[in-house]
Amino acid sequence: MAMKAKKQVNLFYCSESEELARKVADQSDAIQLQSISWRNFDDGFPNLFINNAHDIRGQHVAFLASFSSPGVIFEQISAIFALPKLFIASFTLVLPFFPTGSFERMEEEGDVATAFTMARILSMIPKSRGGPTSIVIYDIHALQERFYFGDDVLPCFETGIPLLLQRLRKLPDADNVTIAFPDDGAWKRFHKQLMHFPMIVCAKVREGDKRIVRIKEGNPEGRHVVIVDDLVQSGGTLIECQKVLAAHGAREVSAYVTHGVFPKRSWERFVHIKAERSYHRFANFWITDSCPHTVKAIANEAPFEVLSLAGSIANALQNDPNKSSDSKSQIRAHTPSPQSALLSVLFFLFSSVS
């Protein structure tokens, strides 16, 4: 049986994602790097030029984005909206970290759910010759955010958990690993992908004016406990979890998050200091390269180790994201718009009457 030809993909990237883009291209000779000249006019607004624009006509095109700050989003959105209009065969946006994902709720009148705003902007990406844009996102903060995207794009939700599983298998005490979740939300999100490990669930409880981390269920005694979550900001919750797990007899405590955001260099709280007591240390802290600025900042800093998404991204680009996957770790969704849902309901009602 003849082997299926690899899908040839032209991969563009923003400036801060260049290192990851090169790693992705190294995964397959069918992925060809392309470039954009990221310049600015004197007034600071973008002056962009897509190199080899004529040569990519009729070809599959992808863009590797990094929305690390509001200041870089506009220039990347400008390029993202321009690429599908270059008469290309298909367009895929790879946005490893969906940055506004933790701002998805309105708790009181006046709150702005910027996750919904970002999803609406991305849902307006023009169609290419091949149809709607595919958007690849890793471990979005809240799974219900898939419903924020409209019919004009095809969101493809991936996960970094397979990278963690590969790394855990290489540990010398791999048979002594227990997975801990800092809260019920993390447990709901990831426990099905980690079911063959013993588990611990932590929770924050209020004591007076303070919120204290407690072990809700599970036993860490004598175990190498790995705390798993989708992202870290200041790291305060992880530190409190580490303390309570160590106090209950954990032999070692490590952590994994897909997105190491670490604003204001908060990663420094986790760096090993020789004089520091091991009681308050993480044995390992694994992150992916979804946040390029963090990857550069923590280079060669223990206990950090970067698990690259390059192979997973290359696979996503080579495969059709609209086809189902055999991997239970991949979550894909094409969400109907409210209008489409209403039409479906009306069709069902009229069918029932007739």
mmCIF file of N, CA, C and O in Angstrom, residues 169-230:
data_model
loop_
_atom_site.group_PDB
_atom_site.id
_atom_site.type_symbol
_atom_site.label_atom_id
_atom_site.label_comp_id
_atom_site.label_asym_id
_atom_site.label_seq_id
_atom_site.Cartn_x
_atom_site.Cartn_y
_atom_site.Cartn_z
ATOM 1 N N ARG A 169 7.601 8.939 32.568
ATOM 2 C CA ARG A 169 8.089 7.571 32.330
ATOM 3 C C ARG A 169 9.612 7.478 32.444
ATOM 4 O O ARG A 169 10.154 6.394 32.656
ATOM 5 N N LYS A 170 10.293 8.614 32.309
ATOM 6 C CA LYS A 170 11.760 8.620 32.373
ATOM 7 C C LYS A 170 12.294 8.836 33.790
ATOM 8 O O LYS A 170 13.507 8.764 34.006
ATOM 9 N N LEU A 171 11.414 9.132 34.737
ATOM 10 C CA LEU A 171 11.857 9.361 36.105
ATOM 11 C C LEU A 171 12.362 8.056 36.730
ATOM 12 O O LEU A 171 11.794 6.986 36.493
ATOM 13 N N PRO A 172 13.409 8.128 37.549
ATOM 14 C CA PRO A 172 13.898 6.915 38.214
ATOM 15 C C PRO A 172 12.871 6.318 39.179
ATOM 16 O O PRO A 172 12.914 5.118 39.451
ATOM 17 N N ASP A 173 11.964 7.154 39.687
ATOM 18 C CA ASP A 173 10.917 6.657 40.584
ATOM 19 C C ASP A 173 9.543 6.730 39.920
ATOM 20 O O ASP A 173 8.536 7.053 40.549
ATOM 21 N N ALA A 174 9.511 6.397 38.628
ATOM 22 C CA ALA A 174 8.273 6.512 37.865
ATOM 23 C C ALA A 174 7.137 5.691 38.459
ATOM 24 O O ALA A 174 5.958 6.056 38.314
ATOM 25 N N ASP A 175 7.480 4.601 39.142
ATOM 26 C CA ASP A 175 6.432 3.762 39.728
ATOM 27 C C ASP A 175 5.954 4.268 41.086
ATOM 28 O O ASP A 175 5.114 3.639 41.734
ATOM 29 N N ASN A 176 6.490 5.419 41.515
ATOM 30 C CA ASN A 176 6.102 5.979 42.811
ATOM 31 C C ASN A 176 5.466 7.368 42.668
ATOM 32 O O ASN A 176 5.412 8.130 43.614
ATOM 33 N N VAL A 177 4.973 7.668 41.452
ATOM 34 C CA VAL A 177 4.420 8.998 41.173
ATOM 35 C C VAL A 177 2.936 9.045 41.515
ATOM 36 O O VAL A 177 2.168 8.130 41.194
ATOM 37 N N THR A 178 2.542 10.120 42.178
ATOM 38 C CA THR A 178 1.141 10.436 42.433
ATOM 39 C C THR A 178 0.853 11.811 41.845
ATOM 40 O O THR A 178 1.679 12.721 41.948
ATOM 41 N N ILE A 179 -0.291 11.955 41.214
ATOM 42 C CA ILE A 179 -0.682 13.235 40.614
ATOM 43 C C ILE A 179 -1.559 14.008 41.593
ATOM 44 O O ILE A 179 -2.482 13.445 42.196
ATOM 45 N N ALA A 180 -1.254 15.289 41.755
ATOM 46 C CA ALA A 180 -2.058 16.163 42.615
ATOM 47 C C ALA A 180 -2.643 17.298 41.789
ATOM 48 O O ALA A 180 -1.997 17.804 40.863
ATOM 49 N N PHE A 181 -3.841 17.684 42.137
ATOM 50 C CA PHE A 181 -4.503 18.808 41.481
ATOM 51 C C PHE A 181 -4.734 19.904 42.513
ATOM 52 O O PHE A 181 -5.198 19.614 43.621
ATOM 53 N N PRO A 182 -4.430 21.155 42.182
ATOM 54 C CA PRO A 182 -4.564 22.236 43.170
ATOM 55 C C PRO A 182 -5.999 22.598 43.519
ATOM 56 O O PRO A 182 -6.231 23.242 44.530
ATOM 57 N N ASP A 183 -6.943 22.173 42.666
ATOM 58 C CA ASP A 183 -8.356 22.461 42.949
ATOM 59 C C ASP A 183 -9.229 21.507 42.136
ATOM 60 O O ASP A 183 -8.737 20.722 41.311
ATOM 61 N N ASP A 184 -10.526 21.581 42.375
ATOM 62 C CA ASP A 184 -11.465 20.713 41.664
ATOM 63 C C ASP A 184 -11.467 20.981 40.164
ATOM 64 O O ASP A 184 -11.680 20.072 39.357
ATOM 65 N N GLY A 185 -11.243 22.244 39.789
ATOM 66 C CA GLY A 185 -11.236 22.587 38.372
ATOM 67 C C GLY A 185 -10.141 21.856 37.611
ATOM 68 O O GLY A 185 -10.373 21.340 36.510
ATOM 69 N N ALA A 186 -8.943 21.811 38.187
ATOM 70 C CA ALA A 186 -7.842 21.094 37.542
ATOM 71 C C ALA A 186 -8.129 19.600 37.477
ATOM 72 O O ALA A 186 -7.803 18.928 36.490
ATOM 73 N N TRP A 187 -8.752 19.065 38.545
ATOM 74 C CA TRP A 187 -9.105 17.642 38.541
ATOM 75 C C TRP A 187 -10.097 17.340 37.417
ATOM 76 O O TRP A 187 -9.929 16.382 36.659
ATOM 77 N N LYS A 188 -11.143 18.136 37.296
ATOM 78 C CA LYS A 188 -12.130 17.918 36.239
ATOM 79 C C LYS A 188 -11.485 17.994 34.866
ATOM 80 O O LYS A 188 -11.862 17.255 33.950
ATOM 81 N N ARG A 189 -10.524 18.876 34.748
ATOM 82 C CA ARG A 189 -9.902 19.115 33.449
ATOM 83 C C ARG A 189 -8.989 17.977 33.016
ATOM 84 O O ARG A 189 -8.976 17.573 31.844
ATOM 85 N N PHE A 190 -8.185 17.440 33.939
ATOM 86 C CA PHE A 190 -7.101 16.550 33.534
ATOM 87 C C PHE A 190 -7.175 15.114 34.054
ATOM 88 O O PHE A 190 -6.401 14.275 33.615
ATOM 89 N N HIS A 191 -8.073 14.801 34.981
ATOM 90 C CA HIS A 191 -7.963 13.498 35.642
ATOM 91 C C HIS A 191 -8.180 12.323 34.700
ATOM 92 O O HIS A 191 -7.594 11.254 34.890
ATOM 93 N N LYS A 192 -9.005 12.498 33.660
ATOM 94 C CA LYS A 192 -9.257 11.389 32.746
ATOM 95 C C LYS A 192 -8.016 11.016 31.934
ATOM 96 O O LYS A 192 -7.898 9.875 31.468
ATOM 97 N N GLN A 193 -7.105 11.958 31.754
ATOM 98 C CA GLN A 193 -5.876 11.673 31.009
ATOM 99 C C GLN A 193 -4.787 11.086 31.908
ATOM 100 O O GLN A 193 -3.738 10.672 31.422
ATOM 101 N N LEU A 194 -5.035 11.051 33.218
ATOM 102 C CA LEU A 194 -4.022 10.606 34.177
ATOM 103 C C LEU A 194 -4.587 9.543 35.126
ATOM 104 O O LEU A 194 -4.107 9.387 36.248
ATOM 105 N N MET A 195 -5.561 8.803 34.662
ATOM 106 C CA MET A 195 -6.312 7.912 35.546
ATOM 107 C C MET A 195 -5.488 6.743 36.080
ATOM 108 O O MET A 195 -5.853 6.130 37.084
ATOM 109 N N HIS A 196 -4.376 6.396 35.411
ATOM 110 C CA HIS A 196 -3.594 5.251 35.887
ATOM 111 C C HIS A 196 -2.632 5.634 37.011
ATOM 112 O O HIS A 196 -1.857 4.791 37.467
ATOM 113 N N PHE A 197 -2.670 6.892 37.464
ATOM 114 C CA PHE A 197 -1.875 7.324 38.611
ATOM 115 C C PHE A 197 -2.765 7.475 39.839
ATOM 116 O O PHE A 197 -3.929 7.862 39.720
ATOM 117 N N PRO A 198 -2.224 7.217 41.036
ATOM 118 C CA PRO A 198 -2.939 7.632 42.247
ATOM 119 C C PRO A 198 -3.106 9.152 42.230
ATOM 120 O O PRO A 198 -2.250 9.868 41.687
ATOM 121 N N MET A 199 -4.178 9.638 42.830
ATOM 122 C CA MET A 199 -4.465 11.076 42.731
ATOM 123 C C MET A 199 -4.726 11.703 44.093
ATOM 124 O O MET A 199 -5.196 11.049 45.021
ATOM 125 N N ILE A 200 -4.405 12.993 44.153
ATOM 126 C CA ILE A 200 -4.682 13.832 45.316
ATOM 127 C C ILE A 200 -5.390 15.084 44.807
ATOM 128 O O ILE A 200 -4.993 15.648 43.777
ATOM 129 N N VAL A 201 -6.410 15.498 45.495
ATOM 130 C CA VAL A 201 -7.105 16.738 45.148
ATOM 131 C C VAL A 201 -6.987 17.697 46.325
ATOM 132 O O VAL A 201 -7.333 17.348 47.459
ATOM 133 N N CYS A 202 -6.469 18.879 46.054
ATOM 134 C CA CYS A 202 -6.371 19.923 47.078
ATOM 135 C C CYS A 202 -7.531 20.903 46.919
ATOM 136 O O CYS A 202 -8.224 20.913 45.903
ATOM 137 N N ALA A 203 -7.713 21.716 47.917
ATOM 138 C CA ALA A 203 -8.784 22.718 47.873
ATOM 139 C C ALA A 203 -8.413 23.878 48.773
ATOM 140 O O ALA A 203 -7.677 23.720 49.756
ATOM 141 N N LYS A 204 -8.916 25.053 48.427
ATOM 142 C CA LYS A 204 -8.726 26.227 49.269
ATOM 143 C C LYS A 204 -9.928 26.369 50.196
ATOM 144 O O LYS A 204 -11.070 26.370 49.746
ATOM 145 N N VAL A 205 -9.646 26.472 51.483
ATOM 146 C CA VAL A 205 -10.713 26.666 52.463
ATOM 147 C C VAL A 205 -10.466 27.965 53.212
ATOM 148 O O VAL A 205 -9.319 28.383 53.405
ATOM 149 N N ARG A 206 -11.536 28.594 53.623
ATOM 150 C CA ARG A 206 -11.409 29.880 54.318
ATOM 151 C C ARG A 206 -11.287 29.667 55.815
ATOM 152 O O ARG A 206 -12.082 28.958 56.428
ATOM 153 N N GLU A 207 -10.242 30.256 56.387
ATOM 154 C CA GLU A 207 -10.058 30.274 57.834
ATOM 155 C C GLU A 207 -9.911 31.721 58.263
ATOM 156 O O GLU A 207 -8.852 32.317 58.099
ATOM 157 N N GLY A 208 -10.998 32.286 58.791
ATOM 158 C CA GLY A 208 -10.990 33.713 59.112
ATOM 159 C C GLY A 208 -10.910 34.531 57.848
ATOM 160 O O GLY A 208 -11.725 34.376 56.935
ATOM 161 N N ASP A 209 -9.887 35.380 57.754
ATOM 162 C CA ASP A 209 -9.705 36.222 56.571
ATOM 163 C C ASP A 209 -8.765 35.590 55.562
ATOM 164 O O ASP A 209 -8.469 36.207 54.526
ATOM 165 N N LYS A 210 -8.265 34.400 55.829
ATOM 166 C CA LYS A 210 -7.296 33.752 54.941
ATOM 167 C C LYS A 210 -7.915 32.567 54.223
ATOM 168 O O LYS A 210 -8.838 31.933 54.713
ATOM 169 N N ARG A 211 -7.356 32.280 53.041
ATOM 170 C CA ARG A 211 -7.723 31.074 52.299
ATOM 171 C C ARG A 211 -6.542 30.109 52.372
ATOM 172 O O ARG A 211 -5.451 30.410 51.895
ATOM 173 N N ILE A 212 -6.767 28.977 52.969
ATOM 174 C CA ILE A 212 -5.721 28.002 53.234
ATOM 175 C C ILE A 212 -5.890 26.787 52.325
ATOM 176 O O ILE A 212 -7.010 26.320 52.103
ATOM 177 N N VAL A 213 -4.774 26.277 51.795
ATOM 178 C CA VAL A 213 -4.815 25.067 50.969
ATOM 179 C C VAL A 213 -4.830 23.841 51.878
ATOM 180 O O VAL A 213 -4.005 23.729 52.795
ATOM 181 N N ARG A 214 -5.754 22.952 51.619
ATOM 182 C CA ARG A 214 -5.868 21.712 52.374
ATOM 183 C C ARG A 214 -5.961 20.542 51.393
ATOM 184 O O ARG A 214 -6.363 20.710 50.240
ATOM 185 N N ILE A 215 -5.598 19.346 51.850
ATOM 186 C CA ILE A 215 -5.778 18.147 51.042
ATOM 187 C C ILE A 215 -7.218 17.672 51.203
ATOM 188 O O ILE A 215 -7.657 17.355 52.303
ATOM 189 N N LYS A 216 -7.937 17.631 50.105
ATOM 190 C CA LYS A 216 -9.337 17.233 50.116
ATOM 191 C C LYS A 216 -9.475 15.713 50.085
ATOM 192 O O LYS A 216 -10.321 15.137 50.777
ATOM 193 N N GLU A 217 -8.652 15.061 49.268
ATOM 194 C CA GLU A 217 -8.650 13.606 49.203
ATOM 195 C C GLU A 217 -7.314 13.111 48.673
ATOM 196 O O GLU A 217 -6.624 13.815 47.944
ATOM 197 N N GLY A 218 -6.928 11.900 49.078
ATOM 198 C CA GLY A 218 -5.664 11.314 48.653
ATOM 199 C C GLY A 218 -4.609 11.388 49.732
ATOM 200 O O GLY A 218 -4.739 12.137 50.714
ATOM 201 N N ASN A 219 -3.552 10.591 49.562
ATOM 202 C CA ASN A 219 -2.487 10.501 50.562
ATOM 203 C C ASN A 219 -1.119 10.630 49.892
ATOM 204 O O ASN A 219 -0.734 9.794 49.078
ATOM 205 N N PRO A 220 -0.354 11.675 50.219
ATOM 206 C CA PRO A 220 0.947 11.884 49.583
ATOM 207 C C PRO A 220 2.114 11.184 50.282
ATOM 208 O O PRO A 220 3.249 11.246 49.800
ATOM 209 N N GLU A 221 1.879 10.526 51.394
ATOM 210 C CA GLU A 221 2.978 10.015 52.217
ATOM 211 C C GLU A 221 3.888 9.072 51.427
ATOM 212 O O GLU A 221 3.443 8.086 50.827
ATOM 213 N N GLY A 222 5.178 9.416 51.413
ATOM 214 C CA GLY A 222 6.185 8.597 50.774
ATOM 215 C C GLY A 222 6.192 8.644 49.265
ATOM 216 O O GLY A 222 6.975 7.936 48.614
ATOM 217 N N ARG A 223 5.383 9.488 48.658
ATOM 218 C CA ARG A 223 5.231 9.512 47.200
ATOM 219 C C ARG A 223 5.947 10.704 46.576
ATOM 220 O O ARG A 223 6.218 11.706 47.232
ATOM 221 N N HIS A 224 6.299 10.545 45.295
ATOM 222 C CA HIS A 224 6.752 11.682 44.490
ATOM 223 C C HIS A 224 5.495 12.287 43.872
ATOM 224 O O HIS A 224 4.921 11.735 42.937
ATOM 225 N N VAL A 225 5.058 13.414 44.409
ATOM 226 C CA VAL A 225 3.793 14.021 44.007
ATOM 227 C C VAL A 225 4.048 15.073 42.931
ATOM 228 O O VAL A 225 4.901 15.959 43.107
ATOM 229 N N VAL A 226 3.311 14.977 41.832
ATOM 230 C CA VAL A 226 3.423 15.941 40.732
ATOM 231 C C VAL A 226 2.122 16.730 40.651
ATOM 232 O O VAL A 226 1.056 16.169 40.362
ATOM 233 N N ILE A 227 2.208 18.034 40.914
ATOM 234 C CA ILE A 227 1.043 18.918 40.833
ATOM 235 C C ILE A 227 0.818 19.288 39.373
ATOM 236 O O ILE A 227 1.752 19.707 38.678
ATOM 237 N N VAL A 228 -0.405 19.141 38.885
ATOM 238 C CA VAL A 228 -0.723 19.383 37.478
ATOM 239 C C VAL A 228 -1.790 20.464 37.364
ATOM 240 O O VAL A 228 -2.823 20.404 38.029
ATOM 241 N N ASP A 229 -1.521 21.449 36.492
ATOM 242 C CA ASP A 229 -2.507 22.503 36.214
ATOM 243 C C ASP A 229 -2.258 23.019 34.805
ATOM 244 O O ASP A 229 -1.228 22.709 34.187
ATOM 245 N N ASP A 230 -3.178 23.847 34.303
ATOM 246 C CA ASP A 230 -3.027 24.339 32.933
ATOM 247 C C ASP A 230 -2.062 25.515 32.847
ATOM 248 O O ASP A 230 -1.343 25.650 31.860
#
